[in-house]
């Protein structure tokens, strides 16, 4: 994969439309028709007005930094598919139609997706956890799929027994309410939709209080602070839980929101956009602004490289890894961004990574590494059974080792060792020099010969020239007599491939030691092999 780090250099000043309407002259044609046009369709007239304004602010900041030779047209997609389609059609039918369109919200992106493909306009979806893809190779989506957030939310909700749901009566809220009900049929004690235009939620909250929930899921955006306050005032003491749209600045001014836990995509905590946005708008940007910033910045970079057709733009994204305000993320072959989810929590008037998140990172990493070693162990066991019939040497034994090596992407090499402790076969062939070497003095080999049981070594200085780990299974002949063992060496650098995926964009480091204090993985390679307890 190619990795792109965006470095924004100032160029010539440009003019761009900053209002939520089309930039048109008196004849109805879009101005500056000599420049590539980018249409940005945001839900200004909806319950997500605050999110739309934040996205627009972030895009304008990227424009100010990059100053590209493009024209940007912001349009109001309203609060339903029809509104989004109407402004898209107006853009597409203009004298100078856009090279690309950025749309916000699942209802808008799903409606625009097939139309953009039909009109030959590249499409980027933001704030769109659900999208109905019918035309491959035309739409890039920066938002993680709802299924990923669904799993994250379900993992947290599973600890509760009485779940109440209070959701906006719109596509976002109703879809999520159904998802939660499907996942927790027996635990749902109340599920009520509300009109997001209301200010008083007393009657609905009173009905929820009667059900005595231990958790209340607020599928809300700008209403969340008001709802939390009214819920606490009438005595609802349930844990508040939300999803990513709940993180709005107004929550921090309401004490009743303290302790809200919500699912949230990970992003960079160090990118300059965080401070720049706060200085310009007196608030820290949420994921919605961060996502919009990267969507626009990457698109401009692609256009400046000469990519202007949907096909070339899509190919520019698919399979690439980027580093930006979202942190490090990549796009799969379908055009969907891939990066981790996390839990956040309102603590003492600020949005923070939830304390329990870090323990979960450790546990998930431990589980995945154990699963990898369990899989290695199973393949070794199967290889040992085959070697019972082939013996430890010869063409058939070599075939068994070849299969073992192919099944284990983290294996460095695979060997058979006779009962005297000498290596008698090895794969790949590049390490045939190991054949004949005596490893009978190694602790793990002595233990295997004594117990006739599988062994997993601690970190050892291997004959291959690095610190690694050896897994060995005993081999018995057809009569049950011990004849030697089959094993594989793995390097600890594969730990990094697991760990970096877990902590990507989190403000933490993760490292591994053995029980004796020996460092077996650290992002700083000079630490490897040193002892945490005794090394100065």
XYZ file of C-alpha atoms in Angstrom:
536
model
C 0.000 0.000 0.000
C 1.083 3.518 -0.693
C 0.906 5.855 2.254
C 0.094 9.518 1.721
C 0.817 12.196 4.296
C -0.810 15.487 3.366
C 1.436 18.520 3.453
C -0.551 21.601 2.587
C 1.340 24.362 0.763
C -0.170 27.784 0.150
C -0.673 28.759 -3.519
C -2.546 31.572 -5.262
C -5.669 32.940 -3.563
C -8.976 31.735 -4.960
C -12.596 32.791 -4.783
C -15.174 30.327 -3.528
C -18.839 30.388 -2.566
C -19.331 30.144 1.182
C -23.111 30.273 1.519
C -25.512 27.357 1.523
C -26.968 28.306 -1.892
C -25.692 27.884 -5.439
C -23.090 30.285 -6.799
C -24.935 31.493 -9.874
C -24.772 34.609 -12.032
C -27.783 36.417 -13.497
C -28.055 33.963 -16.417
C -28.276 31.007 -14.041
C -24.857 29.607 -14.954
C -22.300 28.754 -12.330
C -19.522 31.311 -12.147
C -15.807 30.559 -12.662
C -16.652 27.799 -15.139
C -12.991 27.413 -16.052
C -12.286 25.792 -12.687
C -13.170 22.226 -11.626
C -16.315 22.387 -9.521
C -16.851 20.459 -6.282
C -20.413 20.304 -4.981
C -20.939 19.915 -1.234
C -24.465 18.918 -0.206
C -25.038 19.298 3.538
C -28.260 19.088 5.622
C -28.402 22.716 6.754
C -32.218 22.621 7.120
C -32.510 19.597 9.402
C -31.984 18.346 12.930
C -28.315 18.035 11.919
C -27.891 21.743 11.166
C -25.073 22.059 13.708
C -23.221 19.151 12.143
C -23.641 20.640 8.657
C -22.236 23.984 9.797
C -19.254 22.277 11.413
C -18.567 20.315 8.223
C -18.729 23.504 6.179
C -16.345 25.246 8.583
C -13.851 22.382 8.328
C -13.989 22.320 4.525
C -13.438 26.062 4.408
C -10.383 25.643 6.628
C -8.965 23.054 4.202
C -9.690 25.490 1.359
C -7.871 28.272 3.164
C -4.838 26.054 3.761
C -4.613 24.431 0.345
C -5.957 27.259 -1.837
C -6.550 24.928 -4.785
C -7.712 25.949 -8.236
C -11.257 24.680 -7.737
C -14.677 26.179 -7.143
C -16.731 24.920 -4.219
C -20.524 25.157 -4.131
C -22.252 24.501 -0.803
C -25.903 23.441 -1.100
C -28.648 22.633 1.391
C -29.674 18.977 1.093
C -32.453 19.511 3.652
C -33.636 16.573 5.755
C -34.814 13.978 3.253
C -33.693 12.198 0.058
C -35.883 14.410 -2.131
C -34.118 17.549 -0.932
C -30.683 16.071 -1.578
C -31.674 14.777 -5.034
C -33.132 18.157 -6.038
C -29.905 20.051 -5.381
C -27.798 17.288 -6.934
C -29.855 17.429 -10.123
C -29.467 21.197 -10.253
C -25.703 20.831 -9.916
C -25.522 18.042 -12.482
C -27.621 20.001 -14.981
C -25.586 23.199 -14.831
C -23.366 24.498 -17.635
C -20.272 23.381 -15.698
C -21.307 20.286 -13.712
C -19.149 19.241 -10.774
C -16.251 16.854 -11.098
C -17.235 15.475 -7.713
C -19.960 15.798 -5.104
C -19.598 15.373 -1.354
C -22.844 14.400 0.399
C -23.688 14.139 4.088
C -26.126 11.755 5.810
C -27.111 8.235 4.843
C -30.420 9.253 3.291
C -28.699 11.756 1.002
C -25.728 9.571 0.083
C -27.866 6.526 -0.728
C -30.107 8.626 -2.984
C -27.236 10.427 -4.733
C -25.039 7.335 -5.225
C -26.810 5.877 -8.324
C -27.487 9.332 -9.804
C -23.830 10.322 -9.560
C -22.824 7.099 -11.323
C -25.381 7.748 -14.052
C -24.177 11.327 -14.601
C -20.472 10.427 -14.478
C -19.837 12.469 -11.313
C -17.510 11.164 -8.611
C -19.195 10.850 -5.214
C -17.829 11.040 -1.664
C -20.120 10.130 1.241
C -19.510 11.551 4.720
C -21.555 11.059 7.898
C -23.148 8.104 6.088
C -22.957 4.948 8.177
C -25.494 3.258 5.912
C -25.362 3.408 2.120
C -27.064 1.254 -0.464
C -24.328 0.604 -3.022
C -25.722 -0.379 -6.414
C -22.956 0.965 -8.679
C -19.436 -0.275 -7.843
C -16.438 1.941 -8.448
C -18.135 5.344 -8.140
C -18.564 6.220 -4.457
C -15.919 6.584 -1.755
C -17.191 6.573 1.825
C -15.237 8.086 4.716
C -17.732 6.986 7.388
C -17.334 3.571 8.962
C -20.190 1.208 8.205
C -23.026 1.098 10.722
C -22.387 -2.617 11.273
C -19.065 -1.818 12.905
C -20.614 0.731 15.244
C -23.476 -1.672 15.886
C -21.038 -4.309 17.172
C -19.254 -1.719 19.295
C -22.496 -0.465 20.829
C -23.830 -3.977 21.406
C -20.671 -4.966 23.256
C -21.229 -2.187 25.786
C -25.006 -2.609 26.088
C -24.648 -6.328 26.759
C -23.659 -5.547 30.363
C -27.143 -4.126 31.099
C -30.415 -5.959 31.743
C -33.090 -3.291 31.201
C -32.564 -1.166 28.087
C -34.656 1.859 27.116
C -34.285 3.634 23.763
C -35.231 7.273 23.124
C -34.616 8.216 19.509
C -35.218 11.009 17.025
C -38.168 10.216 14.791
C -36.164 10.252 11.555
C -34.181 7.839 9.405
C -31.143 7.900 11.671
C -32.999 7.456 14.954
C -35.541 4.884 13.769
C -32.921 2.734 12.027
C -30.782 2.612 15.148
C -33.788 1.878 17.371
C -34.626 -1.146 15.218
C -31.026 -2.357 15.293
C -30.915 -2.206 19.097
C -34.290 -3.964 19.392
C -33.092 -6.721 17.058
C -29.940 -7.245 19.128
C -31.596 -7.113 22.555
C -35.179 -8.309 22.113
C -35.584 -9.640 25.660
C -33.897 -6.684 27.360
C -35.804 -3.799 25.762
C -38.232 -2.306 28.309
C -39.111 0.844 26.348
C -38.509 2.260 22.867
C -39.941 5.696 22.102
C -39.392 8.021 19.139
C -39.542 11.802 19.624
C -39.980 14.801 17.356
C -36.554 16.531 17.246
C -38.292 19.913 16.946
C -39.743 19.613 20.459
C -38.270 21.282 23.545
C -40.237 19.453 26.246
C -39.850 15.671 26.481
C -41.491 15.249 29.873
C -44.330 12.883 28.895
C -42.117 10.466 26.950
C -39.447 10.466 29.672
C -42.093 9.838 32.352
C -43.194 6.744 30.428
C -39.585 5.568 30.281
C -39.089 6.154 34.015
C -41.985 3.809 34.801
C -40.043 0.991 33.116
C -37.081 1.521 35.464
C -34.289 1.017 32.890
C -30.671 0.657 33.949
C -29.479 2.169 30.668
C -31.087 4.799 28.431
C -29.849 4.970 24.831
C -30.173 8.526 23.521
C -30.174 8.491 19.715
C -29.864 12.232 19.596
C -27.760 15.103 18.326
C -28.515 18.678 19.399
C -31.361 17.551 21.727
C -29.217 15.333 23.931
C -28.298 17.960 26.540
C -31.932 19.017 27.024
C -33.124 15.399 27.217
C -30.435 14.437 29.729
C -31.337 17.391 31.957
C -35.070 16.641 31.900
C -34.450 12.920 32.502
C -32.352 13.584 35.594
C -34.876 16.146 36.890
C -37.632 13.523 37.010
C -35.400 10.954 38.690
C -34.145 8.753 35.838
C -30.761 7.553 37.096
C -29.964 5.122 34.251
C -26.612 5.168 32.487
C -26.840 7.370 29.382
C -25.445 5.851 26.186
C -25.232 7.275 22.687
C -23.708 6.957 19.233
C -21.383 9.335 17.387
C -23.867 12.176 16.568
C -24.377 12.796 20.281
C -20.996 14.530 20.627
C -22.089 18.159 20.260
C -20.454 21.118 22.072
C -23.628 22.066 23.959
C -23.439 18.849 25.996
C -20.432 20.139 27.902
C -22.416 23.045 29.365
C -25.002 20.705 30.920
C -23.934 18.909 34.147
C -26.579 16.201 33.625
C -24.628 14.837 30.656
C -21.594 13.958 32.763
C -20.842 10.253 32.414
C -22.541 9.702 29.030
C -20.779 6.845 27.200
C -20.956 6.752 23.429
C -19.441 4.964 20.463
C -17.136 7.039 18.320
C -14.735 6.564 15.397
C -11.086 6.986 16.307
C -9.190 9.923 14.860
C -5.948 11.832 15.290
C -5.587 13.689 18.578
C -2.526 15.577 17.332
C -3.475 16.909 13.897
C -3.222 20.693 13.570
C -6.916 20.901 12.609
C -7.901 20.319 16.249
C -6.186 23.468 17.526
C -6.849 25.499 14.383
C -10.582 24.801 14.543
C -10.728 25.582 18.248
C -8.927 28.888 17.715
C -11.234 29.836 14.848
C -14.568 28.668 16.267
C -13.980 28.460 20.035
C -14.832 24.753 20.159
C -13.093 21.480 19.441
C -14.221 19.838 16.185
C -16.110 16.578 16.358
C -15.635 13.610 14.092
C -18.017 15.180 11.571
C -15.772 18.164 10.956
C -12.644 16.004 10.992
C -14.143 13.607 8.449
C -15.282 16.461 6.170
C -11.834 18.060 6.324
C -10.062 14.878 5.188
C -12.696 14.106 2.553
C -12.219 17.497 0.944
C -8.427 17.607 1.365
C -7.894 14.200 -0.236
C -10.282 14.995 -3.073
C -8.455 18.233 -3.891
C -5.111 16.397 -3.847
C -6.467 13.832 -6.300
C -7.855 16.518 -8.631
C -4.553 18.398 -8.538
C -2.858 15.168 -9.655
C -5.091 15.202 -12.721
C -7.699 12.663 -11.547
C -11.070 13.957 -12.717
C -13.140 10.998 -13.915
C -15.071 8.808 -11.453
C -12.953 5.810 -12.452
C -9.562 7.464 -11.946
C -10.672 9.136 -8.721
C -12.051 5.896 -7.299
C -8.866 4.016 -8.218
C -6.827 6.786 -6.584
C -8.529 6.032 -3.241
C -9.142 2.272 -3.286
C -6.381 0.288 -1.590
C -4.487 3.337 -0.364
C -3.490 4.317 3.156
C -3.734 7.950 4.224
C -2.603 9.982 7.196
C -4.653 13.072 7.988
C -6.993 14.527 10.580
C -8.642 11.097 10.889
C -5.268 9.657 11.802
C -4.144 6.676 9.766
C -6.814 4.992 7.673
C -7.141 3.059 4.445
C -9.793 2.345 1.842
C -10.795 -1.186 0.895
C -11.604 -2.367 -2.617
C -15.249 -1.289 -2.209
C -14.215 2.279 -1.430
C -15.012 2.180 2.296
C -12.644 3.706 4.847
C -11.213 1.378 7.497
C -10.117 2.535 10.967
C -11.001 1.597 14.584
C -14.009 2.489 16.698
C -13.694 3.450 20.338
C -15.736 4.437 23.375
C -15.772 8.017 24.585
C -17.277 9.536 27.701
C -18.119 12.972 29.002
C -15.929 13.463 32.065
C -15.763 16.668 34.102
C -16.998 18.849 31.277
C -14.925 17.442 28.427
C -15.083 14.698 25.794
C -12.552 12.008 26.703
C -11.613 8.503 25.655
C -13.501 6.321 28.147
C -11.280 4.936 30.908
C -12.446 1.376 30.305
C -11.452 1.660 26.629
C -7.791 0.995 27.380
C -8.455 -2.197 29.311
C -10.589 -3.348 26.372
C -7.727 -2.653 23.958
C -5.462 -4.873 26.041
C -8.054 -7.633 26.269
C -8.875 -7.603 22.549
C -5.178 -7.693 21.686
C -4.602 -10.587 24.076
C -7.513 -12.493 22.546
C -6.342 -11.961 18.979
C -2.754 -12.983 19.719
C -3.963 -16.060 21.591
C -6.220 -16.934 18.638
C -3.240 -16.701 16.274
C -1.129 -18.975 18.465
C -4.052 -21.381 18.884
C -4.357 -21.608 15.107
C -0.618 -22.244 14.826
C -0.891 -24.961 17.443
C -3.739 -26.690 15.585
C -1.840 -26.717 12.303
C 1.215 -28.142 14.087
C -0.921 -30.865 15.649
C -2.301 -31.779 12.223
C 1.211 -31.792 10.717
C 2.436 -34.081 13.517
C -0.375 -36.547 12.708
C 0.641 -36.583 9.033
C 4.309 -37.070 9.890
C 3.313 -40.176 11.823
C 2.770 -41.778 8.405
C 5.519 -40.055 6.383
C 8.374 -39.920 8.863
C 10.450 -36.824 9.514
C 12.437 -36.774 6.274
C 11.899 -37.339 2.574
C 9.648 -35.816 -0.077
C 6.378 -36.526 1.741
C 7.656 -34.976 4.964
C 8.820 -31.980 2.962
C 5.305 -31.609 1.527
C 3.848 -31.623 5.045
C 6.223 -28.818 6.066
C 5.374 -26.842 2.913
C 1.675 -27.035 3.753
C 2.375 -26.043 7.346
C 4.377 -23.023 6.225
C 1.671 -21.856 3.794
C -1.026 -22.135 6.473
C 0.845 -19.852 8.862
C 1.567 -16.339 7.547
C 3.508 -15.493 10.717
C 5.844 -18.506 10.461
C 9.480 -17.736 9.627
C 10.411 -21.350 8.960
C 9.162 -24.864 9.761
C 11.335 -27.833 10.755
C 11.325 -31.429 11.858
C 13.672 -32.479 14.670
C 14.677 -36.108 15.348
C 14.748 -37.807 18.751
C 18.414 -36.825 19.196
C 17.498 -33.164 18.875
C 18.921 -32.532 15.384
C 17.051 -30.646 12.647
C 16.437 -33.083 9.763
C 14.087 -31.122 7.444
C 13.352 -27.420 6.932
C 11.080 -25.169 4.874
C 11.679 -22.842 3.092
C 14.690 -24.183 1.204
C 16.608 -20.956 1.835
C 17.298 -22.288 5.354
C 18.532 -25.745 4.390
C 21.816 -24.806 6.134
C 19.975 -25.512 9.412
C 19.728 -29.230 8.600
C 21.975 -31.223 10.917
C 22.161 -28.558 13.608
C 21.924 -29.840 17.188
C 19.293 -28.016 19.277
C 19.007 -30.718 21.944
C 20.353 -28.305 24.553
C 17.516 -25.816 24.134
C 15.222 -25.680 27.167
C 12.041 -26.115 25.124
C 13.451 -29.198 23.330
C 14.549 -30.755 26.626
C 11.075 -30.114 28.028
C 9.406 -31.659 24.970
C 11.624 -34.773 25.176
C 10.888 -35.147 28.864
C 7.129 -34.628 28.742
C 6.346 -35.726 25.143
C 3.907 -32.791 25.154
C 3.666 -29.708 22.877
C 5.830 -26.771 23.957
C 5.938 -23.035 23.324
C 9.295 -21.430 24.075
C 9.948 -18.113 25.681
C 11.830 -15.574 23.584
C 15.055 -17.153 22.313
C 17.982 -16.033 20.209
C 17.338 -18.187 17.173
C 19.871 -19.737 14.835
C 18.168 -17.707 12.123
C 19.661 -14.614 13.712
C 16.839 -12.885 15.569
C 14.864 -13.079 18.784
C 11.895 -15.348 18.183
C 9.550 -17.998 19.533
C 9.499 -21.712 18.810
C 6.375 -23.873 18.803
C 6.964 -27.642 18.786
C 4.693 -30.697 18.674
C 5.901 -34.243 19.384
C 5.698 -36.812 16.580
C 5.046 -40.516 17.200
C 5.298 -43.377 14.730
C 2.464 -45.794 13.902
C 3.315 -47.831 16.994
C 3.166 -44.845 19.347
C 6.925 -44.540 19.700
C 8.367 -41.028 20.013
C 10.496 -40.215 16.933
C 10.982 -36.453 17.233
C 9.000 -33.267 16.712
C 7.727 -30.718 14.213
C 7.974 -27.004 14.898
C 7.928 -23.479 13.584
C 9.726 -20.264 14.417
C 7.796 -17.000 14.549
C 9.229 -13.513 14.858
C 7.738 -11.128 17.427
C 7.439 -8.350 14.843
C 4.043 -9.775 13.860
C 2.809 -8.589 17.254
C 3.113 -5.101 15.802
C 0.767 -5.901 12.914
C -1.897 -6.835 15.468
C -1.215 -4.072 17.972
C -1.050 -1.175 15.503
C -4.516 -2.060 14.220
C -5.870 -1.984 17.765
C -4.370 1.327 18.882
C -4.379 3.221 15.579
C -5.240 6.873 16.314
C -5.437 6.261 20.083
C -3.179 8.419 22.318
C -1.488 5.319 23.771
C 1.368 2.908 23.191
C 1.227 -0.832 23.819
C 4.145 -3.126 24.545
C 4.670 -6.742 25.635
C 6.958 -8.393 28.167
C 7.491 -11.933 29.354
C 6.947 -12.837 32.978
C 10.686 -12.553 33.554
C 10.600 -8.910 32.383
C 12.130 -9.425 28.942
C 10.720 -6.959 26.390
C 9.382 -8.915 23.409
C 7.524 -6.145 21.572
C 7.836 -2.384 21.622
C 7.406 0.270 18.952
C 10.978 1.305 19.811
C 13.080 -1.550 18.457
C 16.058 -0.704 20.659
C 13.964 -1.824 23.649
C 13.512 -5.377 22.327
C 15.340 -8.004 24.339
C 15.993 -5.706 27.277
C 14.671 -6.505 30.731
C 12.100 -4.113 32.163
C 12.957 -5.123 35.742
C 16.752 -5.101 35.643
C 17.954 -2.988 32.690
C 19.027 0.504 33.740
